[in-house]
PDB file of C-alpha atoms in Angstrom:
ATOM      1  CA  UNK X  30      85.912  95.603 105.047  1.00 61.00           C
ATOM      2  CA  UNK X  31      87.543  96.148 108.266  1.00 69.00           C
ATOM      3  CA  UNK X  32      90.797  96.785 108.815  1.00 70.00           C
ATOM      4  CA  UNK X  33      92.794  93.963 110.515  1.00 76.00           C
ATOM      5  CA  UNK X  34      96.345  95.407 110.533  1.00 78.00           C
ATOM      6  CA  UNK X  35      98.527  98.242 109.630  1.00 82.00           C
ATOM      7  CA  UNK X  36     102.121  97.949 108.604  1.00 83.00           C
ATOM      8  CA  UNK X  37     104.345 101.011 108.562  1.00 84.00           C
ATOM      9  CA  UNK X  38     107.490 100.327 106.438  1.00 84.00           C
ATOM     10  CA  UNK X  39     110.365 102.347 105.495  1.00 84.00           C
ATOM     11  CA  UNK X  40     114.017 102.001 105.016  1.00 82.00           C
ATOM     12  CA  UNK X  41     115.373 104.563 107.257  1.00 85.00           C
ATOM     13  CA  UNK X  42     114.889 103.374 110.892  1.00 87.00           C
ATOM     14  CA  UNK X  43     114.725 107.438 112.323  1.00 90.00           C
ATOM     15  CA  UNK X  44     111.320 106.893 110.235  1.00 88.00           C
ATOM     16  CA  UNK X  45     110.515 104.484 112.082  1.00 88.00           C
ATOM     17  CA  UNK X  46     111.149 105.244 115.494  1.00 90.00           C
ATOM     18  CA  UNK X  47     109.034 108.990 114.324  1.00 90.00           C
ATOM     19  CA  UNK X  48     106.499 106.762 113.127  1.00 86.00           C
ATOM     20  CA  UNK X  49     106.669 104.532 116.401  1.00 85.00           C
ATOM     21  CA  UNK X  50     106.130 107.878 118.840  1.00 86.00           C
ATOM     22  CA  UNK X  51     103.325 109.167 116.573  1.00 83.00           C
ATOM     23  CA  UNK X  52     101.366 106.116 117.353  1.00 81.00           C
ATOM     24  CA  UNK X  53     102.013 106.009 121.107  1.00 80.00           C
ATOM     25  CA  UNK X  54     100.812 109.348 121.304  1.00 79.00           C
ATOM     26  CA  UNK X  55      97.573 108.562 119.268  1.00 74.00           C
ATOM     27  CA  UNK X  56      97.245 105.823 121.794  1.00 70.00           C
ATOM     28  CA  UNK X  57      97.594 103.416 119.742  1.00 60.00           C
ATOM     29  CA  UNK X  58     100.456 101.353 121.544  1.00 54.00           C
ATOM     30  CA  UNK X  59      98.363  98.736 123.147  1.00 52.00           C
ATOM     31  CA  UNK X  60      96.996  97.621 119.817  1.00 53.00           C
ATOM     32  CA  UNK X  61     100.507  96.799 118.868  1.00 54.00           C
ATOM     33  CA  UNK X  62      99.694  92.625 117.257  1.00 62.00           C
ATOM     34  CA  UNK X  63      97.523  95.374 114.485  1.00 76.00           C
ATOM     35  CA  UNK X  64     100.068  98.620 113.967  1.00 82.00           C
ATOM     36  CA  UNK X  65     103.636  97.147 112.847  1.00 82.00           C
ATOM     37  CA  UNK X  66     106.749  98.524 111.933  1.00 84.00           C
ATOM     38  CA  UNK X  67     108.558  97.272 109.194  1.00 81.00           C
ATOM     39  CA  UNK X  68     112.460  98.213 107.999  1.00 80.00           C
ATOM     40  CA  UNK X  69     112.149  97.096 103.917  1.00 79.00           C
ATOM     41  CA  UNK X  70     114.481  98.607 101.382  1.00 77.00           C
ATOM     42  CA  UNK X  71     112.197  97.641  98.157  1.00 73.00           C
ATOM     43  CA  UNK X  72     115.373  98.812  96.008  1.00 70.00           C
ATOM     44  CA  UNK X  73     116.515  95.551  95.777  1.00 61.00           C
ATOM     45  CA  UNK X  74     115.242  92.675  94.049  1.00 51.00           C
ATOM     46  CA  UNK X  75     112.522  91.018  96.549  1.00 52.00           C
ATOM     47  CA  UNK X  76     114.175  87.691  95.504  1.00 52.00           C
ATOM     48  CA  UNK X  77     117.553  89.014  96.555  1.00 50.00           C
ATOM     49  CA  UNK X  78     116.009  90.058  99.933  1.00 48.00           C
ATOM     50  CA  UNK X  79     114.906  86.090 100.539  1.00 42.00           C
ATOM     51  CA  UNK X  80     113.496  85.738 104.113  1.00 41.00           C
ATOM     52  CA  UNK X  81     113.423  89.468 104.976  1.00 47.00           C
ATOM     53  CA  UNK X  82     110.512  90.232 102.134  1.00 47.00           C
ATOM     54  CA  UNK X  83     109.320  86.127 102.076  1.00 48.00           C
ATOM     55  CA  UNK X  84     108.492  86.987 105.869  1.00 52.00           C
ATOM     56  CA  UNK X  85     106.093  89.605 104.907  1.00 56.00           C
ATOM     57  CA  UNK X  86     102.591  89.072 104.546  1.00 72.00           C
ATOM     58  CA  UNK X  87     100.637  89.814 101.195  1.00 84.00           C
ATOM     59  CA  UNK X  88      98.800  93.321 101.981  1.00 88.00           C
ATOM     60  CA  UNK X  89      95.502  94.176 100.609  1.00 90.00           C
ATOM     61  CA  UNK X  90      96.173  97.517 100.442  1.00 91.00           C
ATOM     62  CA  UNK X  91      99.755  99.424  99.785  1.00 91.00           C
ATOM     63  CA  UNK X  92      99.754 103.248  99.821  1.00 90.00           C
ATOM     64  CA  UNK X  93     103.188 104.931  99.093  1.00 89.00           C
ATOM     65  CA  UNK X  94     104.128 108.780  99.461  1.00 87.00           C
ATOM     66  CA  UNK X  95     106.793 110.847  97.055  1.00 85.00           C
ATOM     67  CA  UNK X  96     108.584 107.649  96.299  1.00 84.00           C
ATOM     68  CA  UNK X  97     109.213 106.465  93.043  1.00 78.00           C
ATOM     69  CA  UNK X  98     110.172 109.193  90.063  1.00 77.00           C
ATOM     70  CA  UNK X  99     113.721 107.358  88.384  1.00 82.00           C
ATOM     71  CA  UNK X 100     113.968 104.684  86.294  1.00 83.00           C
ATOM     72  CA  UNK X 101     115.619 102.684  89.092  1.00 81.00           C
ATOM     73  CA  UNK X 102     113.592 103.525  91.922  1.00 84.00           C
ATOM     74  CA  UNK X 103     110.539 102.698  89.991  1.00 87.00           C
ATOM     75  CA  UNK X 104     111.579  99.828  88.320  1.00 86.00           C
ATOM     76  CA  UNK X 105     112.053  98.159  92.048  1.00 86.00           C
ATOM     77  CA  UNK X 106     109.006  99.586  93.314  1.00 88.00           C
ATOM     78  CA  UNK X 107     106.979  97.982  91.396  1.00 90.00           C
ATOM     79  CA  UNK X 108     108.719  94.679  91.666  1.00 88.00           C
ATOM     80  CA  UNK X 109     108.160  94.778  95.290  1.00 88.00           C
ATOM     81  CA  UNK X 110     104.494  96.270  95.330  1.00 91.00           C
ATOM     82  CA  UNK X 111     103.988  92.818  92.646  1.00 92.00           C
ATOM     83  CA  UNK X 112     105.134  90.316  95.063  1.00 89.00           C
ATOM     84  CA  UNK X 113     103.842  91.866  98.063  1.00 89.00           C
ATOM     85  CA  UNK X 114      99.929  92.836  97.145  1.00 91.00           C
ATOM     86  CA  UNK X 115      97.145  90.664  97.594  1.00 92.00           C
ATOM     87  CA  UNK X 116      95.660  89.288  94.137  1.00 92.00           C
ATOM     88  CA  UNK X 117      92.455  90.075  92.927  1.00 89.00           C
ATOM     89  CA  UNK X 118      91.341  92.872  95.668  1.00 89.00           C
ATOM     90  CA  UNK X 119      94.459  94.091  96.721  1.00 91.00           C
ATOM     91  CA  UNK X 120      95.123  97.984  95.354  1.00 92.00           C
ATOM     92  CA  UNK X 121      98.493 100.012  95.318  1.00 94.00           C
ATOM     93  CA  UNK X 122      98.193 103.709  95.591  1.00 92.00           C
ATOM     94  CA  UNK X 123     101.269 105.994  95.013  1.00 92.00           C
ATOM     95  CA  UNK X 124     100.425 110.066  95.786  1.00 91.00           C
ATOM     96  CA  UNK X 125     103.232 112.617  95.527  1.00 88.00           C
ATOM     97  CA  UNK X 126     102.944 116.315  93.987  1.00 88.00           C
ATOM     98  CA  UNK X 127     102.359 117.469  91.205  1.00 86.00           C
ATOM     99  CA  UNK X 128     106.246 118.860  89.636  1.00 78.00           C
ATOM    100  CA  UNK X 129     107.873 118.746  86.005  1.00 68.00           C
ATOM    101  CA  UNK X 130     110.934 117.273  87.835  1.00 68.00           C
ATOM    102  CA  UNK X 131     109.057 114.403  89.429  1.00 72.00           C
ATOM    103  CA  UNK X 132     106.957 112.414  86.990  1.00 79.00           C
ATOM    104  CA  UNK X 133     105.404 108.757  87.504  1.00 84.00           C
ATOM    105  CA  UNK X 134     105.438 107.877  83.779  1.00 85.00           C
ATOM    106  CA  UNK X 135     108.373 104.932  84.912  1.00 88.00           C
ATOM    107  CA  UNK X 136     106.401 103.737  87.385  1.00 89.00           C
ATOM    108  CA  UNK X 137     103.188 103.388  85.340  1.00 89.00           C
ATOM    109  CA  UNK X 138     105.230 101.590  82.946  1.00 89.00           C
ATOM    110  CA  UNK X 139     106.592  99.159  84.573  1.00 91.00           C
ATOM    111  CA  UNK X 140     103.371  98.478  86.402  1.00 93.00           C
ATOM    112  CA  UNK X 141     101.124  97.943  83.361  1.00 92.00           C
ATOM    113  CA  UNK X 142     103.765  96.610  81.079  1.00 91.00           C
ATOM    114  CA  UNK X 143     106.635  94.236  83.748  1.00 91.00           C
ATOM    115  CA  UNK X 144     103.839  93.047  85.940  1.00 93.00           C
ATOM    116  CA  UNK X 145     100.532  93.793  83.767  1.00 94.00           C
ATOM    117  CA  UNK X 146      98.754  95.676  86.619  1.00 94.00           C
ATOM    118  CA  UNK X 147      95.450  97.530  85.522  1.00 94.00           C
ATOM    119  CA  UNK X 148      95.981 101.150  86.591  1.00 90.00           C
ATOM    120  CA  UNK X 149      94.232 104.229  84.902  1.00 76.00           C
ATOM    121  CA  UNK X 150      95.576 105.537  82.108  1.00 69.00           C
ATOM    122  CA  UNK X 151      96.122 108.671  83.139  1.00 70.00           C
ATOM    123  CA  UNK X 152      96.733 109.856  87.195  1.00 73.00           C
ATOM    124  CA  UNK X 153      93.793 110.903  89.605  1.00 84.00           C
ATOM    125  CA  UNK X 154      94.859 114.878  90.600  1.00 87.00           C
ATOM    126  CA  UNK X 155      93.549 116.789  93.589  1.00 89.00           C
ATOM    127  CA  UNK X 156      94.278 119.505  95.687  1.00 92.00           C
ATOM    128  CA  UNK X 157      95.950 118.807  99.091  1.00 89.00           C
ATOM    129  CA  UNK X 158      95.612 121.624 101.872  1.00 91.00           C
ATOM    130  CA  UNK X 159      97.612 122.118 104.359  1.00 90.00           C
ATOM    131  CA  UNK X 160      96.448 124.762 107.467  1.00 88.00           C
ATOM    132  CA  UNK X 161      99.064 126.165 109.927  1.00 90.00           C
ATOM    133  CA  UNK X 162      97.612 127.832 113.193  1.00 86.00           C
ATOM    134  CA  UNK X 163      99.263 130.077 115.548  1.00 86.00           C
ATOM    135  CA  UNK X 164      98.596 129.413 119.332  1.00 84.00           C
ATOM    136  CA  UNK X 165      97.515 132.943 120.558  1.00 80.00           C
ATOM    137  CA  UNK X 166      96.536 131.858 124.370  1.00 78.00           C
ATOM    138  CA  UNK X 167      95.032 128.944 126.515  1.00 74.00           C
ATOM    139  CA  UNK X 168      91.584 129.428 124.753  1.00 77.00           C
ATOM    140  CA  UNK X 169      92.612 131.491 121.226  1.00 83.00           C
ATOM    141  CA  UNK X 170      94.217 129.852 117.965  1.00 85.00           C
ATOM    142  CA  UNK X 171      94.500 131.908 114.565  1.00 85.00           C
ATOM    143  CA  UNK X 172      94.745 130.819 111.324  1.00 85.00           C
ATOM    144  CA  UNK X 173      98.127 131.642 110.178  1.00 86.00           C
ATOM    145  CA  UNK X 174      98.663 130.089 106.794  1.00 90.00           C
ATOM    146  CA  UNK X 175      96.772 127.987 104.314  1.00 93.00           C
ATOM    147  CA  UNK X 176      98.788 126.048 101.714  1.00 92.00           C
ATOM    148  CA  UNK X 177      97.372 124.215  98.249  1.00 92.00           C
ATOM    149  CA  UNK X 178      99.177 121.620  96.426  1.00 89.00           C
ATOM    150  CA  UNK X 179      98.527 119.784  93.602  1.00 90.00           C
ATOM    151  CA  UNK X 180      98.393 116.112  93.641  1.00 89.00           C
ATOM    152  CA  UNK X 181      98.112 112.964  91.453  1.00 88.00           C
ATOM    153  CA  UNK X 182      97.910 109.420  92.260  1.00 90.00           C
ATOM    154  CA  UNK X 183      98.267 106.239  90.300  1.00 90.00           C
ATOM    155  CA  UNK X 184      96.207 103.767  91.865  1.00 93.00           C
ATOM    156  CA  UNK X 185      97.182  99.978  90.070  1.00 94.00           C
ATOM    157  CA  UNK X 186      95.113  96.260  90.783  1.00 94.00           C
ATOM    158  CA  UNK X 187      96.891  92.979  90.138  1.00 95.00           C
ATOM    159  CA  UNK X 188      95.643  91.229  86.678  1.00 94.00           C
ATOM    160  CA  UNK X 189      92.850  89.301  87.289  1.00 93.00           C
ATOM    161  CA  UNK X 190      94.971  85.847  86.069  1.00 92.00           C
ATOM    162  CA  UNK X 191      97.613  86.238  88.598  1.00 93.00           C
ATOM    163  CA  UNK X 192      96.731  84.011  91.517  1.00 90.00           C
ATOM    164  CA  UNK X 193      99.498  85.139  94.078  1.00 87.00           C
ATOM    165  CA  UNK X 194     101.897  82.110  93.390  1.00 85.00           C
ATOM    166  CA  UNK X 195     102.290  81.962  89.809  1.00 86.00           C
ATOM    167  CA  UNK X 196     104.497  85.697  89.584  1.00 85.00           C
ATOM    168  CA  UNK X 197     107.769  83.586  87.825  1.00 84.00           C
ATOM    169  CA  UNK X 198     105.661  82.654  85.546  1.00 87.00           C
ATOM    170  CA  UNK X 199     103.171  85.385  84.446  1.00 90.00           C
ATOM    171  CA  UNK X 200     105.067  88.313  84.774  1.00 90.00           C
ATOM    172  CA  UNK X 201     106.770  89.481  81.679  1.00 90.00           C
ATOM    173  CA  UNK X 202     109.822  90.877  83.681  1.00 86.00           C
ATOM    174  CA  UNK X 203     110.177  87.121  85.346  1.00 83.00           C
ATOM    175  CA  UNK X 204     109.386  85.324  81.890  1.00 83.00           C
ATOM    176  CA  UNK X 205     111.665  87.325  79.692  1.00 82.00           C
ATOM    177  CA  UNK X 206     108.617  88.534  77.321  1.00 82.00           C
ATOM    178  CA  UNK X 207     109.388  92.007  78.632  1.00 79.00           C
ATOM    179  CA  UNK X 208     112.461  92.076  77.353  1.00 72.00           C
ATOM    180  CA  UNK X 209     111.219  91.083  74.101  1.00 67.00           C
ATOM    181  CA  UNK X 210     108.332  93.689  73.875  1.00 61.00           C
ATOM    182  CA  UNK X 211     109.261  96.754  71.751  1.00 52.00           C
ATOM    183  CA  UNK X 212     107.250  98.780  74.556  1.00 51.00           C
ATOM    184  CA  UNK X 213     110.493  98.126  77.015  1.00 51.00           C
ATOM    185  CA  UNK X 214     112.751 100.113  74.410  1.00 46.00           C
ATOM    186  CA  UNK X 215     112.055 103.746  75.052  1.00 45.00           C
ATOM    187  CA  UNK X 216     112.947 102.599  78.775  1.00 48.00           C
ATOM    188  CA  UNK X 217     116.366 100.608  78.179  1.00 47.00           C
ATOM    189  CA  UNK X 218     117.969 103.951  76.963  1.00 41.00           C
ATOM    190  CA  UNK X 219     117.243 105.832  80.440  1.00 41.00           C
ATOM    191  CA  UNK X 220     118.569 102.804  81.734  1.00 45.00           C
ATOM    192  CA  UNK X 221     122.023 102.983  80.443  1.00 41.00           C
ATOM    193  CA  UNK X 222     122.412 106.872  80.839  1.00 38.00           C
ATOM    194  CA  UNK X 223     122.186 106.169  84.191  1.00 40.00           C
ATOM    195  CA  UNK X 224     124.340 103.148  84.156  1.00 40.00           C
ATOM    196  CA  UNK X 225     121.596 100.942  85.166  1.00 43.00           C
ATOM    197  CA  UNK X 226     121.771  97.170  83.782  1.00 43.00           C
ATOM    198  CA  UNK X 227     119.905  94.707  83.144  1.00 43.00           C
ATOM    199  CA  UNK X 228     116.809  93.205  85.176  1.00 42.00           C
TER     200      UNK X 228
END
């Protein structure tokens, strides 16, 4: 389908204002009511946030870059990627690289288990490469360095029973079943090491 709208979101409003010039440059500025910028801090609980996240459209798609590799920040991610994506054919992608100190296993987690998302069960990898070029003249650019790094994504789709409106009462994180799941224990340790508390 075609794309109706774009929203850019971040927390950090130098992001934004980055992300603001890139698109006036691309010549993009005119279609302004389709590209919109967004502050949203998803670390906190999209209930706590009331009208700031309530005010937010639900998105078909959600893509998210080298974001979510604690048991904190991925906990909240995935709260707010919940509330926030369209039932039935909305898709969340998170891509980052591929690194022993940065691994999505919390994220997954919390996705299949707090919010009973279908994702794969393991991540899609691929290479990403990234060219530099050296300007020699007007008319002359050389190839100065070519970059490969590996990538993985976990791509996740909302449960085919949740209808948008019923999230207090299907998810097991909103329900209490979560807690109540033996799955959720291997978690709950991290948690208090890093003096995390309860949902």
């Amino acid at each position: 389908p075609k794309m109706t709208s774009l929203t850019l979101a971040d927390d950090n409003t130098q992001a934004l204002d980055l992300a603001k010039r890139h698109i006036q440059a691309a010549g993009a500025g005119s279609a302004h009511d389709q590209v919109q910028l967004r502050q949203l801090d998803w670390l906190h609980h999209p209930k706590r946030l009331g009208s700031h996240l309530g005010s937010l459209k639900m998105y078909r798609g959600i893509l998210g870059s080298d974001l979510a590799y604690t048991f904190t920040n991925a906990k909240e991610l995935a709260r707010a990627v919940a509330y926030l994506l369209q039932p039935q054919i909305g898709r969340f992608v998170h891509v980052g690289p591929v690194q022993h100190d940065r691994d999505v296993k919390y994220l997954q987690h919390f996705l299949r288990e707090g919010y009973l998302m279908r994702l794969d069960d393991d991540a899609q990898r691929f290479t990403l490469r990234t060219q530099t070029f050296e300007v020699l003249d007007k008319s002359e650019i050389k190839l100065k360095e070519t970059v490969e790094t590996p990538m993985e994504a976990v791509v996740a789709t909302h449960h085919p029973q949740y209808d948008g409106v019923n999230g207090d009462y299907f998810f097991p994180v909103e329900t209490g079943k979560y807690d109540e799941e033996e799955t959720k224990v291997w978690l709950e340790k991290e948690n208090r090491r890093m003096g995390g508390g309860r949902w």
